[in-house]
Short mmCIF file of C-alpha atoms in Angstrom, two decimals:
data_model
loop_
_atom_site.label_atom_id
_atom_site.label_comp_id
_atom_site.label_asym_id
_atom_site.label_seq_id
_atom_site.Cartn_x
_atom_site.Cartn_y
_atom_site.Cartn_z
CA UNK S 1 7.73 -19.53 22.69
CA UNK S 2 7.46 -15.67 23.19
CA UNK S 3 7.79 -12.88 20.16
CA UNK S 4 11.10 -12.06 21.25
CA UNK S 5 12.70 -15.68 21.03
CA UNK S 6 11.22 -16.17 17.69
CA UNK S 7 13.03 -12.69 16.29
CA UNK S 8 16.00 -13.75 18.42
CA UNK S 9 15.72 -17.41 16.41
CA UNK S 10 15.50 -15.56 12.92
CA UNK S 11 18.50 -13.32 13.86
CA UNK S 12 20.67 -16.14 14.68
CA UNK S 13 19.91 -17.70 11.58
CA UNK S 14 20.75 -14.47 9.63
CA UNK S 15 24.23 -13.65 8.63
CA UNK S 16 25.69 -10.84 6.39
CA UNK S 17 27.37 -11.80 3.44
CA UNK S 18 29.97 -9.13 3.97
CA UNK S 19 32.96 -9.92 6.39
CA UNK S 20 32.81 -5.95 7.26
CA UNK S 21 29.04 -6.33 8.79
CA UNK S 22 30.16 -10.01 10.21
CA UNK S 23 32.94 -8.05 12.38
CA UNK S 24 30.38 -5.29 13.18
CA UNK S 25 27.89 -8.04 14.66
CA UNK S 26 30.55 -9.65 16.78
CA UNK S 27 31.44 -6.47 18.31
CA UNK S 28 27.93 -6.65 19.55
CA UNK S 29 28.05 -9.86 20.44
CA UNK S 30 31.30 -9.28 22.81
CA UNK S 31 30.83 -5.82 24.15
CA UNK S 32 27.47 -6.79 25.32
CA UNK S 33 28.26 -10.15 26.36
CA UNK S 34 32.01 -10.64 26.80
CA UNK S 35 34.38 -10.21 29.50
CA UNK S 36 38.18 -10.75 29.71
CA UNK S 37 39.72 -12.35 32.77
CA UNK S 38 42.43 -13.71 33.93
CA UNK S 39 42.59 -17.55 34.61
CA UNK S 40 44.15 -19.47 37.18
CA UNK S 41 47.62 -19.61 35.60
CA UNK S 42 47.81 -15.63 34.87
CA UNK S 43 46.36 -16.39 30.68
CA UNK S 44 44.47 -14.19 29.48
CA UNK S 45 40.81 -15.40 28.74
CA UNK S 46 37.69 -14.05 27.03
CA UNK S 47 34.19 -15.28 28.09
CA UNK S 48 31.15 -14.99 26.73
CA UNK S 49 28.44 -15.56 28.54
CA UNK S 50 24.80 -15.81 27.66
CA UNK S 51 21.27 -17.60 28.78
CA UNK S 52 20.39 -17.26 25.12
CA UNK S 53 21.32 -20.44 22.91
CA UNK S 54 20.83 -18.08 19.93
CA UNK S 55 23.30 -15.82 20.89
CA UNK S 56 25.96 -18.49 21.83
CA UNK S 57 25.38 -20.23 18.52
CA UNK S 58 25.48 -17.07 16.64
CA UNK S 59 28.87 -16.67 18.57
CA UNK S 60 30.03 -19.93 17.61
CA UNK S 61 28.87 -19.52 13.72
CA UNK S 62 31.13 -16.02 13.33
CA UNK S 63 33.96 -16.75 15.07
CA UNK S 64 34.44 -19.79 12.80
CA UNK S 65 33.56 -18.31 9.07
CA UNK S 66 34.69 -14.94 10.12
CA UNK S 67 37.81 -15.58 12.16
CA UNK S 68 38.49 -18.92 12.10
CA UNK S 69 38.68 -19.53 15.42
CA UNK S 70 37.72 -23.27 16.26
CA UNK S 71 35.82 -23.84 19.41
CA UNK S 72 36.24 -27.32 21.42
CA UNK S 73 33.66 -30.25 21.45
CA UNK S 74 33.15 -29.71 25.47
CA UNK S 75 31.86 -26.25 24.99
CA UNK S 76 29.54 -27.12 21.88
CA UNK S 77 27.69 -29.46 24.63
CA UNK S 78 26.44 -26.56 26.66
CA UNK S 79 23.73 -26.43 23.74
CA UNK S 80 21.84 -29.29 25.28
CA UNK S 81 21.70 -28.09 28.99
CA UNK S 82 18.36 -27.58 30.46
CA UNK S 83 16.57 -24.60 30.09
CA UNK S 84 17.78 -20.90 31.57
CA UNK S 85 21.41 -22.62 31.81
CA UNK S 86 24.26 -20.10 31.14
CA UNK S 87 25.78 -20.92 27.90
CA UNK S 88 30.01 -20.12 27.99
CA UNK S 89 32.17 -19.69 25.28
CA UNK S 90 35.68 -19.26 26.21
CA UNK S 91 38.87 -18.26 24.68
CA UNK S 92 42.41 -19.13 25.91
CA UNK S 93 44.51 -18.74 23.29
CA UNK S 94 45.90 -15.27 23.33
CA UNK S 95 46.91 -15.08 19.97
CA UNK S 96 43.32 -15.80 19.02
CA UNK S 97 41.85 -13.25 21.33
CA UNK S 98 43.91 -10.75 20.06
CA UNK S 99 43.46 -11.30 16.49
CA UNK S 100 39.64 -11.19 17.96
CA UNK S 101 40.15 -7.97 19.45
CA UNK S 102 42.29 -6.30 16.48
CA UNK S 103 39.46 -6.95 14.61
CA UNK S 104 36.99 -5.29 16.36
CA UNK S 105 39.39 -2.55 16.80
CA UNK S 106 39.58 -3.36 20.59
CA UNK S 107 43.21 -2.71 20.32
CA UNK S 108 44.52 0.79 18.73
CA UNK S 109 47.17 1.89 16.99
CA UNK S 110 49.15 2.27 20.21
CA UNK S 111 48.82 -1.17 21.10
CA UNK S 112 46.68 -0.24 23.79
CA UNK S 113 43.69 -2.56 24.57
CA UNK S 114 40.05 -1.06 25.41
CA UNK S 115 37.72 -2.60 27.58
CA UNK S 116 34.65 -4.23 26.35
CA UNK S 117 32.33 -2.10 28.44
CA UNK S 118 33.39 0.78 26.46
CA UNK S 119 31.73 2.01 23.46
CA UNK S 120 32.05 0.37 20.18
CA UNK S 121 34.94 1.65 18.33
CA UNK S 122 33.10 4.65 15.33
CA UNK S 123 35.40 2.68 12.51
CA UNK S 124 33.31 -0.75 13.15
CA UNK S 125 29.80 1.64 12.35
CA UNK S 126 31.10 3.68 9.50
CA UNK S 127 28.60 2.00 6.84
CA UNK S 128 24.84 1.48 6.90
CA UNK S 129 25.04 -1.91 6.87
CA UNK S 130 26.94 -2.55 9.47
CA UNK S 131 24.95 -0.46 11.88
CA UNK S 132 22.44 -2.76 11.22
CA UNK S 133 24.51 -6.04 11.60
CA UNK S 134 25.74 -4.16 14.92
CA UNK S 135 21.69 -3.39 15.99
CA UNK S 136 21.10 -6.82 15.54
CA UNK S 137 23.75 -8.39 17.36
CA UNK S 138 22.67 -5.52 20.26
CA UNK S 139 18.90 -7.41 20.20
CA UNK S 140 20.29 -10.52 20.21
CA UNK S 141 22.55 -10.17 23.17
CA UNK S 142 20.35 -7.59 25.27
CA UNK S 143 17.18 -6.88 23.60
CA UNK S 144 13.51 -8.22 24.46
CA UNK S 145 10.74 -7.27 23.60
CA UNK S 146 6.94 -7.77 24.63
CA UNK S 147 4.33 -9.62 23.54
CA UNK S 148 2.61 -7.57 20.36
CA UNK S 149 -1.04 -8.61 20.87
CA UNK S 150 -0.80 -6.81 24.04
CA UNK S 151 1.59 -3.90 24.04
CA UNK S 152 4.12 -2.65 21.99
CA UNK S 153 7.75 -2.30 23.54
CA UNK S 154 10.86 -3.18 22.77
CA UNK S 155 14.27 -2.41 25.39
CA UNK S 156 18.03 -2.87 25.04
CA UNK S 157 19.40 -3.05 28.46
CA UNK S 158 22.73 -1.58 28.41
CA UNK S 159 25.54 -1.86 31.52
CA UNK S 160 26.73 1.80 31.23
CA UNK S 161 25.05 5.14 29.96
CA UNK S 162 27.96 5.79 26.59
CA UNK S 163 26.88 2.09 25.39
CA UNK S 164 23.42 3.17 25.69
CA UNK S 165 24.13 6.64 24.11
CA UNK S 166 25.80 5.35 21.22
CA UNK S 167 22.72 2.82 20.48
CA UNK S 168 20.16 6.14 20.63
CA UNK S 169 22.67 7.44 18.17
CA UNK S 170 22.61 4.73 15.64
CA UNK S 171 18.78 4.18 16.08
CA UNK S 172 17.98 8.16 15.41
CA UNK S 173 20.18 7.09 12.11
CA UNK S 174 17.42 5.27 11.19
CA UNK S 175 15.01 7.81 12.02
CA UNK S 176 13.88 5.75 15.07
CA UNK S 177 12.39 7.96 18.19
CA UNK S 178 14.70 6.00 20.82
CA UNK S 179 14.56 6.72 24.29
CA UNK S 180 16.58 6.06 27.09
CA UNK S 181 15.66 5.29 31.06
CA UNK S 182 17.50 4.38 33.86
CA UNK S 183 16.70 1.57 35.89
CA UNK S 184 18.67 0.21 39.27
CA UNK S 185 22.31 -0.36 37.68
CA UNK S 186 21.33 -0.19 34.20
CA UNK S 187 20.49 2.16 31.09
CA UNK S 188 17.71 1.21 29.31
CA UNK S 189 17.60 2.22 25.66
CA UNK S 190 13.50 1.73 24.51
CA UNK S 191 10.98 2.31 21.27
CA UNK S 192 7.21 2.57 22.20
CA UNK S 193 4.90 2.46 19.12
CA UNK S 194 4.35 -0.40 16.62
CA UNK S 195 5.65 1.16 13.52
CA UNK S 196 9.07 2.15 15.25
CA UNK S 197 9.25 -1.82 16.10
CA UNK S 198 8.11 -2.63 12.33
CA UNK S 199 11.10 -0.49 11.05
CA UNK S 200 13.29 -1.90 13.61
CA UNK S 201 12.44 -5.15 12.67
CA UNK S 202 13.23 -3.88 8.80
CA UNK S 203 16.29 -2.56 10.00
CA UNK S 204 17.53 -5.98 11.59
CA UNK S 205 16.39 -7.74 8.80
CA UNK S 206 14.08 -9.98 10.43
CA UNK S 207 11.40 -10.12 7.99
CA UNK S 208 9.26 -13.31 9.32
CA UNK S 209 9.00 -11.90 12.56
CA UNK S 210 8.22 -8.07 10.90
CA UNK S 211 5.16 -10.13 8.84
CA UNK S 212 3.73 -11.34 12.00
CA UNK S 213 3.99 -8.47 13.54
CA UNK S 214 2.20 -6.72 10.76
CA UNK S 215 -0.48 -9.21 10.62
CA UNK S 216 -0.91 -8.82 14.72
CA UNK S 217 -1.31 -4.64 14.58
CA UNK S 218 -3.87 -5.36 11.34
CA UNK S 219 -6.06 -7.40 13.40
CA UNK S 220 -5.57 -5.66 16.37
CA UNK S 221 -6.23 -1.90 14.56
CA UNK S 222 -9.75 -3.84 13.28
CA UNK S 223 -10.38 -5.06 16.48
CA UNK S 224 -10.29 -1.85 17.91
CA UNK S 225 -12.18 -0.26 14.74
CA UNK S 226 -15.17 -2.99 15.53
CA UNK S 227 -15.02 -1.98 19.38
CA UNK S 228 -15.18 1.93 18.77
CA UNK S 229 -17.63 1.50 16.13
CA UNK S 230 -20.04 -0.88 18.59
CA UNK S 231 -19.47 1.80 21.04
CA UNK S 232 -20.58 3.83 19.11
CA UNK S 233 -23.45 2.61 17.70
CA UNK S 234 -24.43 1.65 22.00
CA UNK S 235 -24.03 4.85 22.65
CA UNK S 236 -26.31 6.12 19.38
CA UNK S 237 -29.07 3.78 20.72
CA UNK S 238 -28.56 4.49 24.27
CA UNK S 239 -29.38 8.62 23.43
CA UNK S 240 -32.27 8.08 20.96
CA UNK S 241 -33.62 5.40 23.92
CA UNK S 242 -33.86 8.29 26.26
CA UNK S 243 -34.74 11.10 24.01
CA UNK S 244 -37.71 8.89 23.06
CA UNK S 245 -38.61 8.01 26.34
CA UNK S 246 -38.42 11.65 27.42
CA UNK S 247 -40.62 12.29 24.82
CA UNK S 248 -43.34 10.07 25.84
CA UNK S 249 -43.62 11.32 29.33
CA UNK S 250 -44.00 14.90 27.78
CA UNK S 251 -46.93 14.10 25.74
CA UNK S 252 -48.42 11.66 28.66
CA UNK S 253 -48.26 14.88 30.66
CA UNK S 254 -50.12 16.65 28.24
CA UNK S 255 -52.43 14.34 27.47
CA UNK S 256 -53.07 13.99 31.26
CA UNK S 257 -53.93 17.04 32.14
CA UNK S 258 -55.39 19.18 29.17
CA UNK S 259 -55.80 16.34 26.58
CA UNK S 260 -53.86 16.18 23.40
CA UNK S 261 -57.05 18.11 21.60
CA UNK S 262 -56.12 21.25 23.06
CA UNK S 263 -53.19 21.47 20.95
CA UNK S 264 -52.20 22.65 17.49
CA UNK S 265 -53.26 20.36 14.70
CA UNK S 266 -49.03 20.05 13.93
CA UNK S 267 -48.31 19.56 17.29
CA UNK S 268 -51.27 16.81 18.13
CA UNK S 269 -50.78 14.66 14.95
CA UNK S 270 -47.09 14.62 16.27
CA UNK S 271 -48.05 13.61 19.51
CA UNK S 272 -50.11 11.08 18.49
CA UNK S 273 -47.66 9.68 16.17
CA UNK S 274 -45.09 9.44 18.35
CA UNK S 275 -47.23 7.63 20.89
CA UNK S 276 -48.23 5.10 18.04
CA UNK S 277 -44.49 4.82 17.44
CA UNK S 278 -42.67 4.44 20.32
CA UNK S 279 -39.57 3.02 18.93
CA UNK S 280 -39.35 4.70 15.46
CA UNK S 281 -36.42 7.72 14.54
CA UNK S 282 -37.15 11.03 13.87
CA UNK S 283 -36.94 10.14 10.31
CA UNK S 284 -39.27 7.49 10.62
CA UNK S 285 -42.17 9.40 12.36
CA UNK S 286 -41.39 12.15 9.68
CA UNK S 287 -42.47 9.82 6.90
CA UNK S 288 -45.67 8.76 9.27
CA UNK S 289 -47.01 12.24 9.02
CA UNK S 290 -49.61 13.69 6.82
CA UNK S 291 -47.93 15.61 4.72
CA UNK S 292 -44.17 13.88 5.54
CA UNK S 293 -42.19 16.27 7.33
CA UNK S 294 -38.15 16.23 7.27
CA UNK S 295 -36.22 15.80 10.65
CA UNK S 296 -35.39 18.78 11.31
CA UNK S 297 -39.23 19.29 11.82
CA UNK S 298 -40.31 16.17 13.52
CA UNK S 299 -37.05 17.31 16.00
CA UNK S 300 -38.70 21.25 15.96
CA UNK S 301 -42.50 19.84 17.00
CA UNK S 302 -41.04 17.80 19.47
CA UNK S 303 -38.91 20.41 21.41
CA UNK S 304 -42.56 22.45 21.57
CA UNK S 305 -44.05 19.50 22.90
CA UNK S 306 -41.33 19.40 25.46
CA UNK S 307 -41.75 22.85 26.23
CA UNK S 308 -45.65 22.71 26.58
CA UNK S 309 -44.79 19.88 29.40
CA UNK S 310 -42.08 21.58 30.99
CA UNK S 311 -44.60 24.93 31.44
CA UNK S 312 -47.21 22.29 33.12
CA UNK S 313 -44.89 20.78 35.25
CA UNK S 314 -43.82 24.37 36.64
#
């Protein structure tokens, strides 16, 4: 099972206590998934449509407690239909979609009823809480996100641009940096980074998945710490390698052609140090000398050495 069917599973299984944030939910639920037809006789009918079991049971969960609206046996069924099925719940009674749709504030003061492609109504978002019930009803319904060992990304695929406008809105509430792209037909609302998916996460009250999450970014964040720090160290080894080699040849050179007697007592007990001690750091062949000499001056007698060679080589 991917990371964004377990957070889907914990979401279903999460519901407010407060009827408020149970209507704000629904109105996720339906203006991201619903659509109102007419059926063969002229009736008015709401559909909900879904691939998601989640989302159709989470359907079926608040439109009982919440508005106790009872759904038939026949479409309970579609739970056990092979994978990537399209799960349906419909509605045929009209006063029951109304009621529905009063309260969600589909329908105004006028009478007039709005389309579920049309923003959610301000009223339903009014209070924290419900933003978040609303955010994760939004996930549930058209969110995914990808796999956190690899990358961190999480989408809300929206039908229409003010849908996708008015979740920006609600996730800069939250002090989330949400971004929006459009791809083919739809608007793609989107939050790169892991800690904007942690406080999403927070915000949606998933708090299982946000753990494992957490745990996944830890490990990967020392992964990364042990890979920079190996790097590192190759790249440590790697220079003093070639320093030291470089060094050789320069006293070799020397040696070669004017013998290593011809130079400085400093600079021919460091060239015959160094050739005893291939391998050893600057530090090391310090401590080898007689008196010790720091770094810094094992690095200083060296760079003459170097220079001496580079003069014979011209």
């Amino acid at each position: 099972m991917s990371f964004s069917s377990q957070v889907k599973e914990e979401l279903e299984k999460h519901l407010s206590p407060s009827r408020h944030c149970q209507i704000a939910e629904m109105a996720a639920l339906l203006h991201f998934s619903g659509r109102l037809v007419r059926g063969d006789r002229g009736q008015l009918q709401l559909q909900i449509l879904t691939e998601n079991a989640s989302v159709a049971r989470k359907c079926f969960t608040i439109l009982n407690k919440t508005f106790k609206i009872e759904t038939s046996s026949q479409e309970k069924e579609c739970f056990e239909k092979r994978k990537n099925a399209v799960y349906s719940i419909i509605l045929e009674r009209e006063e029951e979609i109304l009621s529905l749709f009063q309260g969600i504030k589909l329908i105004d003061s006028k009478g007039v009823l709005h389309e579920l492609k049309d923003k959610t109504n301000p009223l339903i978002l009014k209070q924290s809480c419900c933003q978040r019930a609303f955010l994760r009803g939004a996930f549930l319904t058209i969110g995914s996100m990808s796999d956190p060992g690899k990358s961190y990304h999480l989408e809300l695929v929206c039908g229409n641009a003010p849908q996708a406008i008015q979740l920006q809105e609600l996730l800069r509430n939250f002090e989330l940096d949400a971004k929006i792209v459009s791809r083919k037909k739809y608007f793609v609302v989107y939050l790169k980074e892991g800690a904007n998916i942690v406080d999403f996460l927070n915000i949606c009250e998933a708090h299982v998945a946000l753990m494992s999450l957490e745990n996944l970014r830890i490990l990967k964040e020392m992964r990364n710490s042990i890979n920079r720090k190996v790097n590192c160290e190759t790249a440590n080894i790697a220079k003093t390698v070639n320093a030291a080699t470089k060094q050789l040849e320069d006293i070799n050179l020397i040696k070669e052609i004017v013998g290593l007697s011809k130079l400085p007592p400093a600079l021919r007990q460091m060239a015959e140090v160094r050739l005893e001690y291939p391998e050893a750091t600057l530090k090391e062949l310090g401590q080898y000398l007689e008196p010790p000499v720091g770094k810094s001056g094992v690095n200083h007698r060296l760079r003459k050495l170097s220079e001496i060679a580079d003069i014979y080589r011209g």
